[in-house]
Coordinates of C-alpha atoms in Angstrom, one line a residue:
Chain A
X1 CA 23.2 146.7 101.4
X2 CA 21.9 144.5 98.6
X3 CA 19.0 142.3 99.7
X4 CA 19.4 138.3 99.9
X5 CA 19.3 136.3 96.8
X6 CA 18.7 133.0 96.9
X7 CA 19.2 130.9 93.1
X8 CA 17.8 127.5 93.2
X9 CA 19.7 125.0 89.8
X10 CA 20.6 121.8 89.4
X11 CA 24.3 121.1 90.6
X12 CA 26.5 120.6 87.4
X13 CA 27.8 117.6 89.3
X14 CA 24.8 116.2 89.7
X15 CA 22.2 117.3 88.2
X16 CA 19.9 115.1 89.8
X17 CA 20.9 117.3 93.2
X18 CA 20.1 120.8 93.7
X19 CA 21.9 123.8 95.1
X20 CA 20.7 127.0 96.7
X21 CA 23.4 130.0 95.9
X22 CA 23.1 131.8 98.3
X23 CA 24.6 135.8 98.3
X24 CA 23.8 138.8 100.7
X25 CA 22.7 139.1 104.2
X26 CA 21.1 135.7 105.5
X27 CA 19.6 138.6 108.3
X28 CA 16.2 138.3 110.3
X29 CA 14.5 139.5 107.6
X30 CA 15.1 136.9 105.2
X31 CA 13.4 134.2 107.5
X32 CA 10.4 134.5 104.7
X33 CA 12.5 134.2 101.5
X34 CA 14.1 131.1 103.2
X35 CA 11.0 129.3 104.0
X36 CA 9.1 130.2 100.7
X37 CA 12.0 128.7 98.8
X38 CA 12.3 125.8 100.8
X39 CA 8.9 125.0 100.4
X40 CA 9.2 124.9 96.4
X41 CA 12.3 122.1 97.4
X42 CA 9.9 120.0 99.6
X43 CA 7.4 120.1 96.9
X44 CA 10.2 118.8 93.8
X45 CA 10.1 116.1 96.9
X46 CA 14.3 116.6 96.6
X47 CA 15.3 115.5 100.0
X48 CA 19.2 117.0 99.1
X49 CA 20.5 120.1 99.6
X50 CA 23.7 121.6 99.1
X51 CA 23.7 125.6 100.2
X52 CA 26.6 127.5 98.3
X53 CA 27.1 130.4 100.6
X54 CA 30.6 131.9 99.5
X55 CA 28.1 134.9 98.6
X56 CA 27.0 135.3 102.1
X57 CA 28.2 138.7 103.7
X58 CA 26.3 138.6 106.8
X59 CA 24.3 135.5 109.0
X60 CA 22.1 136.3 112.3
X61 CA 20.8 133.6 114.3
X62 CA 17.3 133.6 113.1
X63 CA 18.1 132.4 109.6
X64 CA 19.9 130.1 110.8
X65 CA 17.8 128.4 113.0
X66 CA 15.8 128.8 109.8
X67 CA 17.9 126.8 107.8
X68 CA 18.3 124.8 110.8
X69 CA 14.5 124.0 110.5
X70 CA 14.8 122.8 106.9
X71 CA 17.6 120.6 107.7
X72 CA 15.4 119.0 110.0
X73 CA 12.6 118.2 107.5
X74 CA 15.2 116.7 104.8
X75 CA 16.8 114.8 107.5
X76 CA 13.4 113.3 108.7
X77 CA 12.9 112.4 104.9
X78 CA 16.3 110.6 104.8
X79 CA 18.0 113.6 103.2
X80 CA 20.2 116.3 104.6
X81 CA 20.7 120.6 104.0
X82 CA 24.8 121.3 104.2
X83 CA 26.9 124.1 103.9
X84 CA 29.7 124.8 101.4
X85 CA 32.0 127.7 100.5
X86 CA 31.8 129.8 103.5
X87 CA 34.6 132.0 104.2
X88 CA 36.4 132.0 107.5
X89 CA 34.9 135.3 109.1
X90 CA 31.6 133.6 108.5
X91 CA 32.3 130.4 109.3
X92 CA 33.7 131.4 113.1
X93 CA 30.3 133.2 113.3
X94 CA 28.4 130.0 112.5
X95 CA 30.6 128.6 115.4
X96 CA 29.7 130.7 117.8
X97 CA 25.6 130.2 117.0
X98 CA 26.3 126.3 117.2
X99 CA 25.5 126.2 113.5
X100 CA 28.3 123.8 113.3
X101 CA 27.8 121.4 115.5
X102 CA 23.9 120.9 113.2
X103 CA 25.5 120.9 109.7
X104 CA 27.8 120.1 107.9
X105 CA 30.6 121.9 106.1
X106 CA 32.2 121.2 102.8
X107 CA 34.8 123.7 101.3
X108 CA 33.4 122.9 98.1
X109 CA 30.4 121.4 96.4
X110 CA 32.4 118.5 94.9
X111 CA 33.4 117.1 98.6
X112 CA 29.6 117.6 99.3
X113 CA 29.0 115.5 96.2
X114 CA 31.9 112.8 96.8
X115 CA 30.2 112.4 100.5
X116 CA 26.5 112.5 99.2
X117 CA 28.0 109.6 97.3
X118 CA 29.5 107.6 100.2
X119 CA 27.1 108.6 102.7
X120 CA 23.8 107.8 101.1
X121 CA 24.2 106.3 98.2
X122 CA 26.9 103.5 99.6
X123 CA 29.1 104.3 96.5
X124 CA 32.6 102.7 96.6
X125 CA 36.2 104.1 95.7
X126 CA 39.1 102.9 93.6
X127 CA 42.7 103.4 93.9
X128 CA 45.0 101.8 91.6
X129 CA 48.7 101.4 92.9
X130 CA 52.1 100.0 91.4
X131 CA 55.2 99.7 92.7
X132 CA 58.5 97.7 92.0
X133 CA 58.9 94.7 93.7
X134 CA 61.1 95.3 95.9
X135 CA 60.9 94.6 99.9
X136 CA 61.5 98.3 100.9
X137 CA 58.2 99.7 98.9
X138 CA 56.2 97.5 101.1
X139 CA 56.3 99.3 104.7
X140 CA 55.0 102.5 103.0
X141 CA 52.4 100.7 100.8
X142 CA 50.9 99.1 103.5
X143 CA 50.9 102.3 105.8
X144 CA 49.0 104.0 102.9
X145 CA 46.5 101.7 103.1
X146 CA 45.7 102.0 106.5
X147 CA 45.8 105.6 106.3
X148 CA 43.0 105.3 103.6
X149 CA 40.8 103.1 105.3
X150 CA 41.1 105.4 108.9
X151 CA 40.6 108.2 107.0
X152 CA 37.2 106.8 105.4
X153 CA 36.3 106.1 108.8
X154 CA 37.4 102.7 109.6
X155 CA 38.5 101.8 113.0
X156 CA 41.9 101.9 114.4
X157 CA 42.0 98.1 114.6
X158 CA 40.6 97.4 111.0
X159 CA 43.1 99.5 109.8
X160 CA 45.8 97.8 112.1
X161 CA 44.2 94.3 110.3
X162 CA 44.1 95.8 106.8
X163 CA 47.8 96.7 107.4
X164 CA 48.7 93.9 108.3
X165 CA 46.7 91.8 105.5
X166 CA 48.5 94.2 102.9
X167 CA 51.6 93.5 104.4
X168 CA 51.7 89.6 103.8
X169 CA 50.1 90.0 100.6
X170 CA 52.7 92.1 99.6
X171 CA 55.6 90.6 100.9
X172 CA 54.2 87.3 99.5
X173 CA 54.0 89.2 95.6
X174 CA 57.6 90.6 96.4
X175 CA 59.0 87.2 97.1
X176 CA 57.5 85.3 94.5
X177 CA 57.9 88.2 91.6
X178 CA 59.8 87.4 88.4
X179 CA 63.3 88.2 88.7
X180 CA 63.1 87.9 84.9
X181 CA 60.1 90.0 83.9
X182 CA 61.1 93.0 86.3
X183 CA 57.5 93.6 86.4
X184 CA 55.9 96.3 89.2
X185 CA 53.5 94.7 91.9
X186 CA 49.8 96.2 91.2
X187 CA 47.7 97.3 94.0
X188 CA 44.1 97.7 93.4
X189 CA 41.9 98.9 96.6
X190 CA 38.2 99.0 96.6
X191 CA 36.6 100.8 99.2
X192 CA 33.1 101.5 100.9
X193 CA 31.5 101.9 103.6
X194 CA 31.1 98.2 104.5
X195 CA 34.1 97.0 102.9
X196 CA 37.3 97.0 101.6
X197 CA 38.9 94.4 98.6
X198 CA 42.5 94.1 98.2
X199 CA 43.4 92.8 94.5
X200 CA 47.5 92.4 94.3
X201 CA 48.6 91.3 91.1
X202 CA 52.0 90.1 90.0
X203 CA 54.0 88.5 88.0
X204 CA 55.7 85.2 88.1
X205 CA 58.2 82.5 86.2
X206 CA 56.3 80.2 84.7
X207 CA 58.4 77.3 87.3
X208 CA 57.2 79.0 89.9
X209 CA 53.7 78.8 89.5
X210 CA 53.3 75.6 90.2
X211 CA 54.9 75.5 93.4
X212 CA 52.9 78.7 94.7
X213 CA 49.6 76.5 94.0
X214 CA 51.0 73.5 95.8
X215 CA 51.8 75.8 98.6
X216 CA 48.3 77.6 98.6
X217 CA 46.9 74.5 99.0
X218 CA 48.6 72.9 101.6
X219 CA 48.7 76.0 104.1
X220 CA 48.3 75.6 107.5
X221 CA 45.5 76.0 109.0
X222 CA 46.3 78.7 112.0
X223 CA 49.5 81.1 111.6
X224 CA 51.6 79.2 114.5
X225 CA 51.2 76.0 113.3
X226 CA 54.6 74.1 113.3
X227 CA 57.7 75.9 114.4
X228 CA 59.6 74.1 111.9
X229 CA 57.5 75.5 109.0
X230 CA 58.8 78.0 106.9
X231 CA 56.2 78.5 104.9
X232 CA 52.4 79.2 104.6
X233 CA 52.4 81.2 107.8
X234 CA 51.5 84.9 106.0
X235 CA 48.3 83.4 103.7
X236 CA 47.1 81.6 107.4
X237 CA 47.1 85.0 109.0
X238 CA 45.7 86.5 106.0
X239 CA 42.9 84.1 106.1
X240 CA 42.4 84.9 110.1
X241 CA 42.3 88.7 109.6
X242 CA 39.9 88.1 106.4
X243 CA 36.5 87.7 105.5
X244 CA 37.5 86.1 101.9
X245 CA 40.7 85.2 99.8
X246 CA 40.9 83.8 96.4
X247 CA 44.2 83.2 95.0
X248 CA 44.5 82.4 91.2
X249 CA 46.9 81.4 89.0
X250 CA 47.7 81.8 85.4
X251 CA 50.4 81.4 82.9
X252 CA 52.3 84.4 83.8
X253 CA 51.3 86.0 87.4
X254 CA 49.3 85.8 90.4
X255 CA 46.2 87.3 91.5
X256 CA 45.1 87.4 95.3
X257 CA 41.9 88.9 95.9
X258 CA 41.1 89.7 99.8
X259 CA 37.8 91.1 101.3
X260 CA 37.7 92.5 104.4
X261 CA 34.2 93.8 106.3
X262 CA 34.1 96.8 107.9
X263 CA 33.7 96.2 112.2
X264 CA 31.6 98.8 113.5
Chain B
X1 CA 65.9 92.0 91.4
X2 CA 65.6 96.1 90.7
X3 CA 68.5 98.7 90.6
X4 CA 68.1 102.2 91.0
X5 CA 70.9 104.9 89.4
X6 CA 70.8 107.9 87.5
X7 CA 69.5 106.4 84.5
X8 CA 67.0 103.6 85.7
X9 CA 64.3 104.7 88.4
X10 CA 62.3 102.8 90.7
X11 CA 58.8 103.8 89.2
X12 CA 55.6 103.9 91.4
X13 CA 51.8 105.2 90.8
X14 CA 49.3 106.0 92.8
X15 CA 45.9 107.0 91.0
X16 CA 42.8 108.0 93.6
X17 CA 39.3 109.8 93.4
X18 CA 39.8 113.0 93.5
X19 CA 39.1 113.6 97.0
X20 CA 40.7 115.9 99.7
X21 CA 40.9 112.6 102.1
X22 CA 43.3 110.8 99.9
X23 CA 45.9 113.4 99.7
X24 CA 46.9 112.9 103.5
X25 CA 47.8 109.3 102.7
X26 CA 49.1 110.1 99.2
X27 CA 51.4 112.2 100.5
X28 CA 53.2 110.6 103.2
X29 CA 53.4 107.4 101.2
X30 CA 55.6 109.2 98.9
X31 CA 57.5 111.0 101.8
X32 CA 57.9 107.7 103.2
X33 CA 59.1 106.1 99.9
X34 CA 61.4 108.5 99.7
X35 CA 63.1 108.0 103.0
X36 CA 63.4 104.4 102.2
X37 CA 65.2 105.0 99.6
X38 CA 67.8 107.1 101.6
X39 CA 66.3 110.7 100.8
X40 CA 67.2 112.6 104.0
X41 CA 64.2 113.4 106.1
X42 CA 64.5 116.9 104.8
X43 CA 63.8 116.3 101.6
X44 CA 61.2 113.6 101.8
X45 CA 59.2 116.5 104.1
X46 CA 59.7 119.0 101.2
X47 CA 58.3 116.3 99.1
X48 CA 55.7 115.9 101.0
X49 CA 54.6 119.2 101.0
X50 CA 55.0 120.0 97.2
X51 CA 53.1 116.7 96.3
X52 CA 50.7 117.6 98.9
X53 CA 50.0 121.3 97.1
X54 CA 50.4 120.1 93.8
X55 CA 47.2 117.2 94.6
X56 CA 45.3 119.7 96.1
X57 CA 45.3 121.7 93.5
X58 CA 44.7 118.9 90.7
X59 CA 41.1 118.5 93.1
X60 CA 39.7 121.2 93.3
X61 CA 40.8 122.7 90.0
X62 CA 41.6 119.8 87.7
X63 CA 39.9 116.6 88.4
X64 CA 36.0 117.9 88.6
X65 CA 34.0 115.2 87.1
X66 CA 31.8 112.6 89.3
X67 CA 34.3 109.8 89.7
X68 CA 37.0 111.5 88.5
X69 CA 40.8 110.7 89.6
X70 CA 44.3 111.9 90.3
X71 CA 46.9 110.1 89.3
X72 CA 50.9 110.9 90.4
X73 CA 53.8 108.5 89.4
X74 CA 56.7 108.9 90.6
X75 CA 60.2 108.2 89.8
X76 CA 63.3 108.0 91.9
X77 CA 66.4 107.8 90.6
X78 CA 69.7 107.6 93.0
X79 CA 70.5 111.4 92.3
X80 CA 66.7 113.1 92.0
X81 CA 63.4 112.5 92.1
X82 CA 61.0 113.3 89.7
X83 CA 57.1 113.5 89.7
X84 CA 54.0 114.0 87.6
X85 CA 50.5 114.5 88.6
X86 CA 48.0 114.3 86.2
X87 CA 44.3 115.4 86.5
X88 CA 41.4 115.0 84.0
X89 CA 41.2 118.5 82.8
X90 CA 40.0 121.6 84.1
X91 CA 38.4 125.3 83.6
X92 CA 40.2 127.4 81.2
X93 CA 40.7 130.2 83.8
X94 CA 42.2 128.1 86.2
X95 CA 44.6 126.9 84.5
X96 CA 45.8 130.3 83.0
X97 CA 45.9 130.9 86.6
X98 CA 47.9 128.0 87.6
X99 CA 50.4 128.7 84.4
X100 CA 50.6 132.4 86.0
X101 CA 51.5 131.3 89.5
X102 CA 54.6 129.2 88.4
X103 CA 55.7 132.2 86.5
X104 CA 56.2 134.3 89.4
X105 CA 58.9 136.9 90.2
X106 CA 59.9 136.2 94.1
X107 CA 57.3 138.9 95.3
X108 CA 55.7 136.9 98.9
X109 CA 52.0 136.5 98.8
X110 CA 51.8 136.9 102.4
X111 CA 50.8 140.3 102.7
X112 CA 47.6 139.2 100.8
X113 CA 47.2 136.1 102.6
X114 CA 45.6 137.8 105.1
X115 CA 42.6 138.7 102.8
X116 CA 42.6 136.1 100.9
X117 CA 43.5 133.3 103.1
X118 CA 45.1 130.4 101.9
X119 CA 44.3 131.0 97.8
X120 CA 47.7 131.1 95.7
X121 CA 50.3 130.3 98.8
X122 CA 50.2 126.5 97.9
X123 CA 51.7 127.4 94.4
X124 CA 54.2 130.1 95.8
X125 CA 55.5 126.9 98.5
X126 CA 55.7 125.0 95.0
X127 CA 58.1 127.2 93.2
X128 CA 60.1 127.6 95.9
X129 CA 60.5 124.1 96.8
X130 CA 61.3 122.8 93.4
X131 CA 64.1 122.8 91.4
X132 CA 61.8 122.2 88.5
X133 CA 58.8 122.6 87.6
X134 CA 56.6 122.1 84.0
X135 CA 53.4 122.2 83.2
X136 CA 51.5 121.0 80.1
X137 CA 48.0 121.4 79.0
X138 CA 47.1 118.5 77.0
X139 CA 43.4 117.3 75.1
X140 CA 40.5 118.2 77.3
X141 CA 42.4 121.0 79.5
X142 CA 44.2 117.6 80.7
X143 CA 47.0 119.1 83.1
X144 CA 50.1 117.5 83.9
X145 CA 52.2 119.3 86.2
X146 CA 56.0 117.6 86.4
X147 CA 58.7 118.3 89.3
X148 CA 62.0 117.4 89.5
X149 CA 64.2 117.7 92.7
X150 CA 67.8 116.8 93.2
X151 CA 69.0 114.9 96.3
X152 CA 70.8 117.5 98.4
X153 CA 73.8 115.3 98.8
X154 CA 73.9 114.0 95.1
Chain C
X1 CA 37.4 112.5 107.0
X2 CA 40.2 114.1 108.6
X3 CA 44.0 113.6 108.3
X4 CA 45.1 113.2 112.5
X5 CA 45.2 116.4 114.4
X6 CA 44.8 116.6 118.0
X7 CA 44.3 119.3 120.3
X8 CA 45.3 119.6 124.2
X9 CA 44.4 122.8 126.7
X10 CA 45.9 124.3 129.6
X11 CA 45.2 127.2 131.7
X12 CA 47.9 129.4 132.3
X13 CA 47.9 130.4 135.7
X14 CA 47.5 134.4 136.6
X15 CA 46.0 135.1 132.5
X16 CA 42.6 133.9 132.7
X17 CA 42.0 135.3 129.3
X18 CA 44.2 132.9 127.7
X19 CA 44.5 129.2 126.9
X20 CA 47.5 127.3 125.8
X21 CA 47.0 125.0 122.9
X22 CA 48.8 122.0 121.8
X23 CA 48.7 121.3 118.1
X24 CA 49.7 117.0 117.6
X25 CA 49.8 116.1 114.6
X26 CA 48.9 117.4 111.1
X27 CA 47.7 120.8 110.0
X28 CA 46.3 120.4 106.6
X29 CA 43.1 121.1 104.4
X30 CA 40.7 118.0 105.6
X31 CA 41.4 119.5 109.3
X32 CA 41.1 123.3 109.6
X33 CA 37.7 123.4 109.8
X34 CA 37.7 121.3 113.1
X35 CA 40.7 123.3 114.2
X36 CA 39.1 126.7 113.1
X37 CA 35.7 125.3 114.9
X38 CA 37.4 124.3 118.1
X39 CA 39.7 127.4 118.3
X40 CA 36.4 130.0 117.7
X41 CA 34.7 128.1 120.6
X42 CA 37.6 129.3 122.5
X43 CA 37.6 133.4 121.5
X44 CA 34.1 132.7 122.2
X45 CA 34.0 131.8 125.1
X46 CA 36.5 134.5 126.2
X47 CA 39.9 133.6 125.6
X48 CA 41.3 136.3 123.5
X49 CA 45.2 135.3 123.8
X50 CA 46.1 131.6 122.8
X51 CA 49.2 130.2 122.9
X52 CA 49.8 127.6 120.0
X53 CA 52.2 125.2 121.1
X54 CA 53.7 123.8 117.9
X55 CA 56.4 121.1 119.6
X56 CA 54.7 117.8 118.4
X57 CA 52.7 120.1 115.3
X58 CA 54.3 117.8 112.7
X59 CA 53.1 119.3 109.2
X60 CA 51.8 122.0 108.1
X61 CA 50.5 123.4 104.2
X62 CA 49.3 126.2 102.9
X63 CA 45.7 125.6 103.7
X64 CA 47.0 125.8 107.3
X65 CA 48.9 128.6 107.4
X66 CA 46.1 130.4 105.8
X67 CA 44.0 129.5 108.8
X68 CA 46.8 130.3 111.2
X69 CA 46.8 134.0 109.8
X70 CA 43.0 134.4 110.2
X71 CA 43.6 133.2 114.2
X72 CA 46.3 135.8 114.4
X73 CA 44.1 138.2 112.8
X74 CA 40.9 137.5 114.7
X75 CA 42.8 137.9 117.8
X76 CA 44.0 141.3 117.1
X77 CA 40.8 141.9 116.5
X78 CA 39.5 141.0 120.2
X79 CA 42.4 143.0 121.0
X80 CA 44.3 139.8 122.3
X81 CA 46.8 137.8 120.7
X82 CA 47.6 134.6 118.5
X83 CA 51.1 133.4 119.7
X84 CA 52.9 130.3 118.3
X85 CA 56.1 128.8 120.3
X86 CA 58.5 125.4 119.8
X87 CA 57.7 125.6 115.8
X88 CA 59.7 122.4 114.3
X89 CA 62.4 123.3 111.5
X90 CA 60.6 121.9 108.9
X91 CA 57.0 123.7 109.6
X92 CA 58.9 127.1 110.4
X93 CA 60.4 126.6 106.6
X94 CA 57.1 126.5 104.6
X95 CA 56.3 129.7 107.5
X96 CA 59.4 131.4 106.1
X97 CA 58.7 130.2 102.7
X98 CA 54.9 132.1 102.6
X99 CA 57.1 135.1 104.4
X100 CA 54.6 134.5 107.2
X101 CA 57.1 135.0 109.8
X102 CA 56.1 138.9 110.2
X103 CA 52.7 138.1 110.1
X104 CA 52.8 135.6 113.0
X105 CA 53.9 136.3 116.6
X106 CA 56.2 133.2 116.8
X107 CA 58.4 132.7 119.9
X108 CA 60.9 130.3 120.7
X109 CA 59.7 128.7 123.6
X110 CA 56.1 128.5 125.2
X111 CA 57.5 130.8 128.5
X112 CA 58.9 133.4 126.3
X113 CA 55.6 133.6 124.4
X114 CA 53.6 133.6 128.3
X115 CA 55.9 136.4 129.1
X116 CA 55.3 138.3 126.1
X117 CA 51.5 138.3 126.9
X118 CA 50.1 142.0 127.4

């Protein structure tokens, strides 16, 4: 059996990262390469490390409480040791040592990267949407919306509020769209882990505009205000449910801009 | 204010990192899309999947840059439904591998599934699900992969 | 992240080797290692026959079935069994599709696949 390799190199992601590829047996007897190696990471003072280990063949449990050890010390420096590329035989024997309730698995080393990004360095994430402006569109818009933020780890009831925020928005850009221009209703979302900004662009007849700013600024001030009141109600509960709205106008569209903070 | 028929679509994009989380979301918003436009439930689940594989794959093989995206638009006309996802250019290899897979006689990757597990049977679900199915290789390795599906009841 | 999966347990009385396993949700590539992690705790810690009950499993890709195959197969292994009943019409296609349906022990009902158990 070939013995363990273990190839320290910059990750072509990031170069600024590193990466151990690791291939062979991570056995008993590797215990020493492991902690020789490590100790050239600590000493590059990179407090990031991604472990490729589609190479691996075999694990036992004492290099992997080895491994388990260097976690430890990045962790204590603010950084972290995970786990990418390990096939499924392996990975069930990582289960069974526990190794997977300490680290963390990525099938690949670009999910590592994309959650060293969110995780540490608080990086946020676009998605650009358009879609006709048409009331149908909206339900699934909005439901795709929520599903991002729970799936970035938002709770169920900021997602229920972000939904709901999307919703009026939306409805608001379907309603007051151009019939003339035909133009699709833009949906940009900006995400992170303390946020999330709804931009929701549209266009509108130039007639219009003037009686979407009158209404913007004369909305009441709680949703239920005034049975009799048509109008008004959807920016009130957008402004309940949000920490921010701006609404502008220009010569051909509308832009709303909503912030929303993250509850924890 | 819109119309859909056979000759003007309703046209909708979605572009996203290029992220396994986003596909989940991706992919049922066009499912969902679909059935709102009176696609039985059928074929906005077969949608579902095909999008779903066809993402996945613009990830991990296409897409590999920090911040890069994925972008599909869609179109849906009152007879079909057409898509295109396009990622930001891959590995030479992969994509000879991807332009292999959607050659494919009917031979069932199943038997190797077992040793390989899940590599190449997202393709084979493709081909089968799909009427149509095009890819071009553009600047870059740029990869655009295009489906077209006929309603069943069209 | 993870797309929504949720698994449920149940004993199934006189087979103490085996659990019954509900699968709610979706099956896709941001979930199968949770499901993979929580389903090796469960050879692990003895159960070498599962029953995957697939009535409220709503989707399912190819990333899933993959993992599906390697339970199946580390089953036979133990010398138990990886057994999948009330499979909806729509995940039983792209099972068909992969010509998984050999591969996999798949039953119609949960009692048929507890009465098929060695």
């Amino acid at each position: 059996m070939p013995d363990l390799k273990i190839q320290r190199k910059p990750l072509d992601l990031r170069p600024d990262l590193t990466m151990w590829k690791i291939e062979g047996p991570l056995d008993a007897e590797s215990i020493g390469y492991i902690h020789r190696e490590f100790d050239s990471v600590l000493e590059s003072k990179q407090n990031f490390l991604v472990a490729e280990m589609s190479g691996v063949t075999q694990v036992s449990s004492a290099a992997i409480g080895q491994l388990m050890g260097c976690r430890q010390l990045l962790v204590e420096r603010g950084g972290d040791l995970v786990i990418t590329g390990v096939s499924l035989d392996i990975k069930s024997k990582l289960s069974a040592m526990g190794a997977t309730k300490i680290f963390k698995f990525y099938n690949e080393l670009r999910t590592a990267v994309n959650a060293y990004h969110w995780e540490v360095e608080r990086k946020s994430e676009m998605v650009w949407m358009s879609f006709p402006p048409e009331l149908q569109f909206v339900p699934p818009v909005r439901q795709m919306v929520s599903r991002i933020a729970r799936q970035k780890g938002y709770t169920n009831r900021d997602s229920f509020r972000i939904e709901t925020i999307v919703d009026e928005v939306c409805n608001n850009a379907v309603e007051h769209g151009s019939e003339r221009l035909k133009k699709n209703i833009d949906l940009n979302i900006k995400i992170d882990r303390e946020k999330i900004e709804l931009e929701v662009i549209n266009a509108s007849d130039p007639d219009k505009i003037d009686a979407l700013r009158a209404l913007s600024t004369s909305m009441p001030k709680t949703p239920d205000a005034k049975l009799g009141q048509k109008r008004g109600r959807g920016l009130a509960l957008i402004k309940m449910l949000s920490n921010k709205l701006d609404i502008n106008f220009s010569g051909d569209g509308t832009s709303v801009h909503v912030t929303k903070l993250r509850e924890e | 204010m819109f119309s859909m028929d056979t000759q003007t679509p309703y046209v909708f994009k979605v572009k996203f990192p290029s992220d396994l989380d986003y596909v989940s979301p991706v992919r049922k918003f066009v499912a969902e899309t679909l059935a709102v436009n009176k696609f039985s439930p059928k074929f906005a689940y077969r949608s579902e999947v095909i999008v779903d594989e066809i993402c996945h794959n613009a990830i991990i093989h296409g897409s590999r840059t920090v911040d890069a995206t994925v972008e599909i638009e869609c179109k849906v006309f009152s007879d079909r439904f057409e898509f295109q996802v396009n990622d930001q250019g891959g590995k030479r290899d992969d994509i000879e591998r991807l332009k292999h897979a959607m050659k494919k006689s009917d031979a069932r990757l199943a038997d190797a599934s077992q040793e390989k597990e899940s590599r190449g049977l997202g393709l084979e679900i493709v081909r089968l699900l799909s009427e149509e199915i095009k890819m071009e290789v553009g600047e870059d390795n740029m990869t655009t992969v295009r489906v077209v599906r006929k309603r069943e009841d069209a | 992240m993870e797309s929504q999966i949720e698994l449920e347990y149940e004993d199934i009385k006189g087979h103490a080797d085996t659990k019954m396993v509900r699968f709610v949700g979706d099956l896709d590539a941001t979930n199968v290692e949770t499901v993979l992690e929580k389903i090796c705790n469960l050879f692990n810690d003895g159960f070498i026959n599962i029953i995957a009950d697939f009535k409220k499993l709503r989707y399912v890709n190819s990333t899933g079935l993959g993992i599906l195959l390697h339970f199946s197969k580390s089953a036979k292994e133990k010398n138990g069994s990886f057994k999948i009943a009330n499979v909806n019409e729509n995940v039983y296609e792209i099972i068909e599709i992969i010509g998984a349906t050999t591969l996999l022990e798949i039953y119609d009902e949960v009692d048929e696949a507890i009465a098929a158990l060695k």
